[in-house]
Amino acid sequence: MSRKIRVCHISSVHYSLDTRILHRECVSLAQHGYEVHFLVLNQESQTVKGVQIHSLNTPISNRLDRMRRAPKLLFNKAMELDARIYHFHDPELLPLGRKLQAAGKKVIYDSHEHVPHQIRTKKYLPAILRLPIAWIFEQYENRMVAKMDAVVTATDLVRDRFLAINPRVIEVNNYPRLDTFLLPKSTGVEKKYDVTYVGLISEIRGIRQLLDSLIPGDTWRLCLVGYFETQTLENAIRQHPQWQRVDFVGRKSREEVAEILSQSNIGIVTFLPAPNHTKNQPNKLFEYMAASLPVICSDFERWRNIVEQAQCGLCVNPADPAAIREAVQTLLADPDRLAVLGKNARRAMEDSFNWGSEEARLLGLYTTLLQG
């Protein structure tokens, strides 16, 4: 029996059970015969669906400390594993990627976001410095990307940007695995949750407007699945006068999220305008659709095109709590419409937006690198 080809994914920032990295990319590689390792910082070492997760349990005091020390720490462990291909997921690890290449390894950079656009909205940076820092980082990232063996992007926007400087760039969209999500057991059954949001809870993702849509006198409730961006934000949101109408369940496993969505009437994703929102496809929207949920989402052109083509929900001004409330009440008042929109959502996922084609593209890239 031939020995499995060893590959290694690396992240200094992401959760070890990250949906894109672990449950889509790493699991797909493991299912197709690779020996897959995933290196992370300060989490639990475990094996999940054939993927070996290694955590370097090293104290990290803050973001700058992590950015300074993580590349060296992860490089040492990565070299111990002696993989054929290394696939890293954070821009702060670009120097690690170059060191691995210098050691004779094939290296893939996986860019999940348009980072220069993201920097422009970072509140921890002084406003006057955001544009200059974004410009400087863009020049640096471009120089590093030009030298990578391959680049994977999560959006066509970033794909097109990098194709101008590196010919081996592929887009692997964050479309969900359909078998992760439970199909509704029956119609006409009362659901546990009225409206559900899954993901990072932050101001730029519209949490304040979402809470403001819960006006006194209404009875519908909001379920929040995920974690707050900062403790300060969580403390502030918990003081909102309508917090008692929120079911905050915290971070959950993929299986638990699927169960919660199967018990929900509506999935909501009302991010506020920002370049990484308006120009990209919304991952959470696709997860709701895969779970056969009608959706309420921000009225951005790209998002609206998806929802209107699938006929699976309503688009609203995310900065307008009254518009969010009206959309929720409109859908909850019409169970028959909810059922039709949910079926339309799932059908669109089965036809157009599922992980199968993305997986094939990823596997093809690995085959090409191994043959090169």
CSV table of C-alpha atoms in Angstrom, one decimal:
chain,number,residue,atom,x,y,z
A,1,MET,CA,0.0,0.0,0.0
A,2,SER,CA,1.4,3.4,-1.0
A,3,ARG,CA,2.0,5.9,1.8
A,4,LYS,CA,-0.5,8.8,2.0
A,5,ILE,CA,0.8,12.2,0.9
A,6,ARG,CA,1.2,14.4,4.0
A,7,VAL,CA,-0.1,18.0,3.7
A,8,CYS,CA,-0.3,20.7,6.4
A,9,HIS,CA,-2.7,23.6,6.9
A,10,ILE,CA,-1.5,26.4,9.2
A,11,SER,CA,-3.3,29.3,11.0
A,12,SER,CA,-2.3,31.7,13.8
A,13,VAL,CA,-5.7,33.4,13.9
A,14,HIS,CA,-8.5,31.0,13.1
A,15,TYR,CA,-10.5,28.7,15.3
A,16,SER,CA,-9.3,25.1,15.0
A,17,LEU,CA,-12.8,24.0,14.0
A,18,ASP,CA,-13.1,26.8,11.4
A,19,THR,CA,-15.7,26.0,8.8
A,20,ARG,CA,-13.7,26.8,5.7
A,21,ILE,CA,-10.3,25.5,6.8
A,22,LEU,CA,-11.2,22.4,8.7
A,23,HIS,CA,-14.7,21.3,7.7
A,24,ARG,CA,-14.4,22.1,4.0
A,25,GLU,CA,-10.8,22.1,2.8
A,26,CYS,CA,-9.0,19.8,5.3
A,27,VAL,CA,-11.8,17.3,5.5
A,28,SER,CA,-12.1,17.1,1.7
A,29,LEU,CA,-8.4,16.4,1.4
A,30,ALA,CA,-8.6,13.7,4.1
A,31,GLN,CA,-11.6,12.1,2.3
A,32,HIS,CA,-9.5,11.9,-0.9
A,33,GLY,CA,-6.6,10.1,0.6
A,34,TYR,CA,-4.3,12.8,2.0
A,35,GLU,CA,-2.7,12.7,5.5
A,36,VAL,CA,-3.9,16.1,6.7
A,37,HIS,CA,-2.5,18.1,9.6
A,38,PHE,CA,-3.7,21.5,10.8
A,39,LEU,CA,-1.4,23.7,13.0
A,40,VAL,CA,-3.0,26.3,15.3
A,41,LEU,CA,-2.2,28.3,18.4
A,42,ASN,CA,-3.6,27.8,22.0
A,43,GLN,CA,-6.5,25.5,21.2
A,44,GLU,CA,-7.2,21.8,21.7
A,45,SER,CA,-5.1,19.2,19.9
A,46,GLN,CA,-7.5,16.5,18.6
A,47,THR,CA,-8.4,14.5,15.5
A,48,VAL,CA,-11.5,15.5,13.7
A,49,LYS,CA,-12.9,13.6,10.7
A,50,GLY,CA,-9.4,12.3,9.9
A,51,VAL,CA,-7.7,15.6,10.3
A,52,GLN,CA,-4.9,15.8,12.9
A,53,ILE,CA,-5.1,19.2,14.7
A,54,HIS,CA,-1.9,20.2,16.5
A,55,SER,CA,-2.0,23.1,18.9
A,56,LEU,CA,1.1,25.0,20.1
A,57,ASN,CA,0.1,26.0,23.6
A,58,THR,CA,2.3,29.0,24.0
A,59,PRO,CA,1.2,32.1,25.9
A,60,ILE,CA,0.4,35.0,23.6
A,61,SER,CA,-0.1,38.4,25.3
A,62,ASN,CA,-1.7,40.4,22.4
A,63,ARG,CA,-2.2,40.8,18.7
A,64,LEU,CA,1.3,42.3,18.1
A,65,ASP,CA,2.9,39.6,20.2
A,66,ARG,CA,1.2,36.9,18.1
A,67,MET,CA,2.2,38.5,14.8
A,68,ARG,CA,5.8,38.7,16.0
A,69,ARG,CA,6.2,35.2,17.5
A,70,ALA,CA,3.7,33.0,15.7
A,71,PRO,CA,5.5,32.6,12.3
A,72,LYS,CA,8.7,31.2,14.0
A,73,LEU,CA,6.7,29.0,16.4
A,74,LEU,CA,4.6,27.5,13.7
A,75,PHE,CA,7.5,27.2,11.3
A,76,ASN,CA,9.4,25.0,13.7
A,77,LYS,CA,6.5,22.6,14.2
A,78,ALA,CA,5.7,22.7,10.4
A,79,MET,CA,9.2,21.5,9.6
A,80,GLU,CA,8.9,18.7,12.1
A,81,LEU,CA,5.9,17.4,10.2
A,82,ASP,CA,7.8,17.4,6.9
A,83,ALA,CA,4.7,17.8,4.7
A,84,ARG,CA,4.8,17.9,0.9
A,85,ILE,CA,2.4,20.9,0.7
A,86,TYR,CA,1.9,23.7,3.2
A,87,HIS,CA,-1.3,25.7,3.0
A,88,PHE,CA,-1.5,28.8,5.3
A,89,HIS,CA,-4.5,31.0,6.0
A,90,ASP,CA,-3.4,34.3,7.5
A,91,PRO,CA,-1.5,37.3,6.0
A,92,GLU,CA,0.7,37.6,9.0
A,93,LEU,CA,2.1,34.2,8.1
A,94,LEU,CA,3.4,35.3,4.7
A,95,PRO,CA,7.0,35.3,6.0
A,96,LEU,CA,6.5,31.7,7.2
A,97,GLY,CA,5.4,30.8,3.7
A,98,ARG,CA,8.6,32.2,2.2
A,99,LYS,CA,10.7,30.4,4.8
A,100,LEU,CA,9.0,27.1,4.0
A,101,GLN,CA,9.7,27.7,0.3
A,102,ALA,CA,13.3,28.4,1.1
A,103,ALA,CA,13.3,25.0,2.8
A,104,GLY,CA,12.2,23.4,-0.5
A,105,LYS,CA,8.5,23.1,0.3
A,106,LYS,CA,5.4,23.8,-1.9
A,107,VAL,CA,3.4,26.6,-0.4
A,108,ILE,CA,-0.2,27.8,-0.9
A,109,TYR,CA,-1.5,31.1,0.5
A,110,ASP,CA,-5.2,31.1,1.2
A,111,SER,CA,-6.6,34.6,1.2
A,112,HIS,CA,-10.1,34.6,2.8
A,113,GLU,CA,-10.6,38.4,2.5
A,114,HIS,CA,-9.5,41.5,0.7
A,115,VAL,CA,-7.2,42.5,3.5
A,116,PRO,CA,-6.4,46.1,2.4
A,117,HIS,CA,-10.2,46.8,2.3
A,118,GLN,CA,-10.5,45.1,5.7
A,119,ILE,CA,-7.8,47.3,7.3
A,120,ARG,CA,-9.8,50.4,6.3
A,121,THR,CA,-12.5,49.4,8.8
A,122,LYS,CA,-10.4,48.3,11.7
A,123,LYS,CA,-11.5,50.2,14.8
A,124,TYR,CA,-8.3,49.3,16.7
A,125,LEU,CA,-6.3,51.4,14.2
A,126,PRO,CA,-6.4,55.3,14.4
A,127,ALA,CA,-8.7,56.5,11.6
A,128,ILE,CA,-6.0,58.7,10.1
A,129,LEU,CA,-3.6,55.7,9.7
A,130,ARG,CA,-6.0,53.2,8.2
A,131,LEU,CA,-5.6,54.2,4.5
A,132,PRO,CA,-1.8,54.5,4.6
A,133,ILE,CA,-1.5,51.2,6.4
A,134,ALA,CA,-3.9,49.6,3.9
A,135,TRP,CA,-1.8,50.9,1.0
A,136,ILE,CA,1.5,49.8,2.5
A,137,PHE,CA,0.1,46.3,3.3
A,138,GLU,CA,-1.2,46.0,-0.2
A,139,GLN,CA,2.2,46.6,-1.7
A,140,TYR,CA,3.8,44.1,0.7
A,141,GLU,CA,1.2,41.4,0.1
A,142,ASN,CA,1.4,41.8,-3.6
A,143,ARG,CA,5.2,41.2,-3.5
A,144,MET,CA,4.8,38.1,-1.3
A,145,VAL,CA,1.9,36.7,-3.3
A,146,ALA,CA,3.9,37.0,-6.6
A,147,LYS,CA,6.4,34.4,-5.1
A,148,MET,CA,3.9,31.9,-3.8
A,149,ASP,CA,3.6,28.5,-5.5
A,150,ALA,CA,-0.1,28.9,-5.6
A,151,VAL,CA,-2.9,31.1,-4.1
A,152,VAL,CA,-6.4,30.2,-3.1
A,153,THR,CA,-9.0,33.0,-2.7
A,154,ALA,CA,-12.5,32.9,-1.3
A,155,THR,CA,-13.8,35.6,-3.7
A,156,ASP,CA,-13.5,36.6,-7.3
A,157,LEU,CA,-12.5,40.1,-6.2
A,158,VAL,CA,-9.4,38.9,-4.6
A,159,ARG,CA,-8.8,36.2,-7.3
A,160,ASP,CA,-8.7,38.9,-10.0
A,161,ARG,CA,-6.4,41.1,-8.0
A,162,PHE,CA,-3.9,38.3,-7.5
A,163,LEU,CA,-4.1,36.9,-11.0
A,164,ALA,CA,-2.4,40.1,-12.2
A,165,ILE,CA,0.7,39.1,-10.3
A,166,ASN,CA,0.6,35.3,-10.0
A,167,PRO,CA,-0.7,33.0,-12.7
A,168,ARG,CA,-1.5,30.1,-10.3
A,169,VAL,CA,-4.5,31.5,-8.5
A,170,ILE,CA,-7.9,29.7,-8.0
A,171,GLU,CA,-11.1,30.8,-6.4
A,172,VAL,CA,-12.6,28.4,-3.8
A,173,ASN,CA,-15.9,29.8,-2.7
A,174,ASN,CA,-17.2,29.2,0.8
A,175,TYR,CA,-20.2,27.2,-0.4
A,176,PRO,CA,-21.5,24.8,2.3
A,177,ARG,CA,-21.6,21.0,2.3
A,178,LEU,CA,-25.2,20.2,1.8
A,179,ASP,CA,-25.1,17.1,3.9
A,180,THR,CA,-24.2,19.2,6.9
A,181,PHE,CA,-27.6,20.7,7.1
A,182,LEU,CA,-30.8,19.0,8.1
A,183,LEU,CA,-33.8,19.1,5.8
A,184,PRO,CA,-37.1,20.1,7.5
A,185,LYS,CA,-38.8,17.0,8.9
A,186,SER,CA,-42.2,18.3,8.0
A,187,THR,CA,-44.1,21.5,7.3
A,188,GLY,CA,-46.5,23.3,9.6
A,189,VAL,CA,-44.5,22.4,12.7
A,190,GLU,CA,-43.8,25.3,15.1
A,191,LYS,CA,-40.2,26.2,15.2
A,192,LYS,CA,-38.2,27.0,18.4
A,193,TYR,CA,-36.5,30.1,17.0
A,194,ASP,CA,-38.1,33.0,15.0
A,195,VAL,CA,-35.0,34.7,13.6
A,196,THR,CA,-31.5,33.3,13.8
A,197,TYR,CA,-28.1,34.9,13.2
A,198,VAL,CA,-24.9,32.7,13.1
A,199,GLY,CA,-21.4,34.1,13.1
A,200,LEU,CA,-19.1,36.8,14.6
A,201,ILE,CA,-21.2,39.4,16.5
A,202,SER,CA,-19.8,42.9,15.8
A,203,GLU,CA,-20.9,46.5,15.1
A,204,ILE,CA,-19.9,46.4,11.5
A,205,ARG,CA,-22.1,43.3,11.1
A,206,GLY,CA,-25.1,45.2,12.3
A,207,ILE,CA,-25.7,43.9,15.8
A,208,ARG,CA,-26.9,47.3,17.2
A,209,GLN,CA,-29.5,47.7,14.4
A,210,LEU,CA,-30.6,44.1,14.8
A,211,LEU,CA,-31.3,44.7,18.5
A,212,ASP,CA,-33.0,48.0,17.7
A,213,SER,CA,-35.4,46.2,15.5
A,214,LEU,CA,-36.8,44.4,18.5
A,215,ILE,CA,-39.2,47.1,19.6
A,216,PRO,CA,-41.5,46.7,22.7
A,217,GLY,CA,-44.9,45.2,21.9
A,218,ASP,CA,-43.6,42.6,19.3
A,219,THR,CA,-43.3,39.0,20.4
A,220,TRP,CA,-40.8,37.6,18.0
A,221,ARG,CA,-37.4,36.6,19.3
A,222,LEU,CA,-33.8,36.7,18.0
A,223,CYS,CA,-31.4,33.8,18.4
A,224,LEU,CA,-27.6,34.7,18.3
A,225,VAL,CA,-25.2,31.9,17.6
A,226,GLY,CA,-21.5,32.8,17.8
A,227,TYR,CA,-19.3,35.1,19.8
A,228,PHE,CA,-18.8,38.8,20.3
A,229,GLU,CA,-15.9,40.6,18.7
A,230,THR,CA,-14.9,42.1,22.0
A,231,GLN,CA,-15.9,41.8,25.7
A,232,THR,CA,-16.6,45.5,25.7
A,233,LEU,CA,-19.2,45.1,22.9
A,234,GLU,CA,-20.8,42.2,24.6
A,235,ASN,CA,-21.2,44.1,27.9
A,236,ALA,CA,-22.8,47.0,26.0
A,237,ILE,CA,-25.2,44.9,24.0
A,238,ARG,CA,-26.3,43.0,27.1
A,239,GLN,CA,-27.5,46.4,28.4
A,240,HIS,CA,-29.9,46.8,25.5
A,241,PRO,CA,-33.5,47.2,26.7
A,242,GLN,CA,-34.6,44.3,24.4
A,243,TRP,CA,-31.9,41.9,25.4
A,244,GLN,CA,-34.5,39.8,27.2
A,245,ARG,CA,-35.9,38.9,23.8
A,246,VAL,CA,-32.5,37.4,22.6
A,247,ASP,CA,-31.6,33.8,23.0
A,248,PHE,CA,-27.7,34.0,23.0
A,249,VAL,CA,-26.4,30.4,22.8
A,250,GLY,CA,-22.7,31.2,22.2
A,251,ARG,CA,-20.4,29.4,19.9
A,252,LYS,CA,-21.6,26.0,18.7
A,253,SER,CA,-20.2,23.0,16.7
A,254,ARG,CA,-21.3,22.6,13.1
A,255,GLU,CA,-23.7,19.9,14.1
A,256,GLU,CA,-25.2,22.0,16.8
A,257,VAL,CA,-25.6,25.0,14.3
A,258,ALA,CA,-27.3,22.7,11.8
A,259,GLU,CA,-29.8,21.6,14.5
A,260,ILE,CA,-30.5,25.2,15.6
A,261,LEU,CA,-31.1,26.3,11.9
A,262,SER,CA,-33.5,23.3,11.5
A,263,GLN,CA,-35.5,24.8,14.4
A,264,SER,CA,-35.5,28.3,13.0
A,265,ASN,CA,-38.0,30.2,10.8
A,266,ILE,CA,-35.7,32.8,9.3
A,267,GLY,CA,-32.0,33.3,8.8
A,268,ILE,CA,-30.7,36.9,9.0
A,269,VAL,CA,-27.5,38.5,7.8
A,270,THR,CA,-27.7,42.3,7.8
A,271,PHE,CA,-24.1,43.4,7.7
A,272,LEU,CA,-23.5,47.2,7.4
A,273,PRO,CA,-21.8,48.6,4.2
A,274,ALA,CA,-18.1,47.9,4.0
A,275,PRO,CA,-15.9,46.9,1.0
A,276,ASN,CA,-15.6,43.3,2.3
A,277,HIS,CA,-19.3,43.1,2.6
A,278,THR,CA,-20.7,44.9,-0.5
A,279,LYS,CA,-18.3,43.3,-2.9
A,280,ASN,CA,-18.2,39.7,-1.6
A,281,GLN,CA,-20.6,36.8,-1.4
A,282,PRO,CA,-22.1,36.3,2.1
A,283,ASN,CA,-21.1,32.9,3.5
A,284,LYS,CA,-23.8,32.9,6.1
A,285,LEU,CA,-26.5,33.5,3.5
A,286,PHE,CA,-25.5,30.3,1.8
A,287,GLU,CA,-25.6,28.3,5.0
A,288,TYR,CA,-29.1,29.5,5.8
A,289,MET,CA,-30.2,28.6,2.3
A,290,ALA,CA,-28.6,25.2,2.6
A,291,ALA,CA,-30.7,24.7,5.8
A,292,SER,CA,-33.9,25.5,3.8
A,293,LEU,CA,-34.3,28.8,5.6
A,294,PRO,CA,-35.9,31.9,4.1
A,295,VAL,CA,-33.4,34.8,4.4
A,296,ILE,CA,-33.4,38.5,5.3
A,297,CYS,CA,-30.2,40.1,4.2
A,298,SER,CA,-28.6,43.5,3.4
A,299,ASP,CA,-29.7,45.1,0.2
A,300,PHE,CA,-26.3,45.0,-1.5
A,301,GLU,CA,-26.4,44.5,-5.3
A,302,ARG,CA,-24.5,41.2,-5.2
A,303,TRP,CA,-26.5,39.8,-2.3
A,304,ARG,CA,-29.8,41.0,-3.9
A,305,ASN,CA,-29.0,39.3,-7.1
A,306,ILE,CA,-28.6,35.9,-5.3
A,307,VAL,CA,-31.8,36.3,-3.3
A,308,GLU,CA,-33.9,37.5,-6.2
A,309,GLN,CA,-32.6,34.8,-8.5
A,310,ALA,CA,-33.3,32.1,-5.9
A,311,GLN,CA,-36.6,33.8,-4.8
A,312,CYS,CA,-35.7,32.9,-1.2
A,313,GLY,CA,-36.1,36.0,0.9
A,314,LEU,CA,-36.1,39.7,1.4
A,315,CYS,CA,-33.4,42.4,1.2
A,316,VAL,CA,-33.4,45.4,3.5
A,317,ASN,CA,-31.4,48.5,4.4
A,318,PRO,CA,-29.2,47.1,7.1
A,319,ALA,CA,-28.9,50.4,8.8
A,320,ASP,CA,-32.6,50.8,9.3
A,321,PRO,CA,-34.0,48.8,12.2
A,322,ALA,CA,-37.6,49.6,11.1
A,323,ALA,CA,-36.9,48.0,7.7
A,324,ILE,CA,-35.5,44.9,9.4
A,325,ARG,CA,-38.5,44.6,11.7
A,326,GLU,CA,-41.0,45.0,8.8
A,327,ALA,CA,-39.3,42.2,6.9
A,328,VAL,CA,-39.4,39.9,9.9
A,329,GLN,CA,-43.0,40.6,10.6
A,330,THR,CA,-44.0,40.2,6.9
A,331,LEU,CA,-42.4,36.7,6.7
A,332,LEU,CA,-43.5,35.5,10.1
A,333,ALA,CA,-47.1,36.5,9.3
A,334,ASP,CA,-47.2,34.2,6.2
A,335,PRO,CA,-46.2,30.5,7.1
A,336,ASP,CA,-47.1,29.4,3.5
A,337,ARG,CA,-44.7,31.9,2.0
A,338,LEU,CA,-42.0,30.9,4.5
A,339,ALA,CA,-42.3,27.3,3.3
A,340,VAL,CA,-42.0,28.2,-0.3
A,341,LEU,CA,-39.0,30.5,0.2
A,342,GLY,CA,-37.3,27.8,2.2
A,343,LYS,CA,-37.7,25.2,-0.5
A,344,ASN,CA,-36.5,27.7,-3.1
A,345,ALA,CA,-33.4,28.4,-1.0
A,346,ARG,CA,-32.4,24.8,-0.8
A,347,ARG,CA,-33.1,24.2,-4.5
A,348,ALA,CA,-30.7,27.0,-5.4
A,349,MET,CA,-28.0,25.5,-3.2
A,350,GLU,CA,-28.4,22.1,-4.8
A,351,ASP,CA,-28.3,23.6,-8.3
A,352,SER,CA,-25.6,26.3,-8.0
A,353,PHE,CA,-24.0,27.1,-4.7
A,354,ASN,CA,-22.7,23.8,-3.1
A,355,TRP,CA,-19.2,22.6,-2.1
A,356,GLY,CA,-18.8,20.0,-4.8
A,357,SER,CA,-17.4,22.1,-7.5
A,358,GLU,CA,-15.2,24.1,-5.1
A,359,GLU,CA,-13.8,20.8,-3.7
A,360,ALA,CA,-12.9,19.6,-7.2
A,361,ARG,CA,-11.0,22.9,-7.9
A,362,LEU,CA,-9.0,22.6,-4.6
A,363,LEU,CA,-8.1,18.9,-5.3
A,364,GLY,CA,-7.0,19.8,-8.8
A,365,LEU,CA,-4.6,22.4,-7.5
A,366,TYR,CA,-3.0,20.0,-5.1
A,367,THR,CA,-2.5,17.5,-7.9
A,368,THR,CA,-0.9,20.1,-10.1
A,369,LEU,CA,1.5,21.2,-7.3
A,370,LEU,CA,2.5,17.6,-6.6
A,371,GLN,CA,3.2,16.9,-10.3
A,372,GLY,CA,5.2,20.2,-10.7
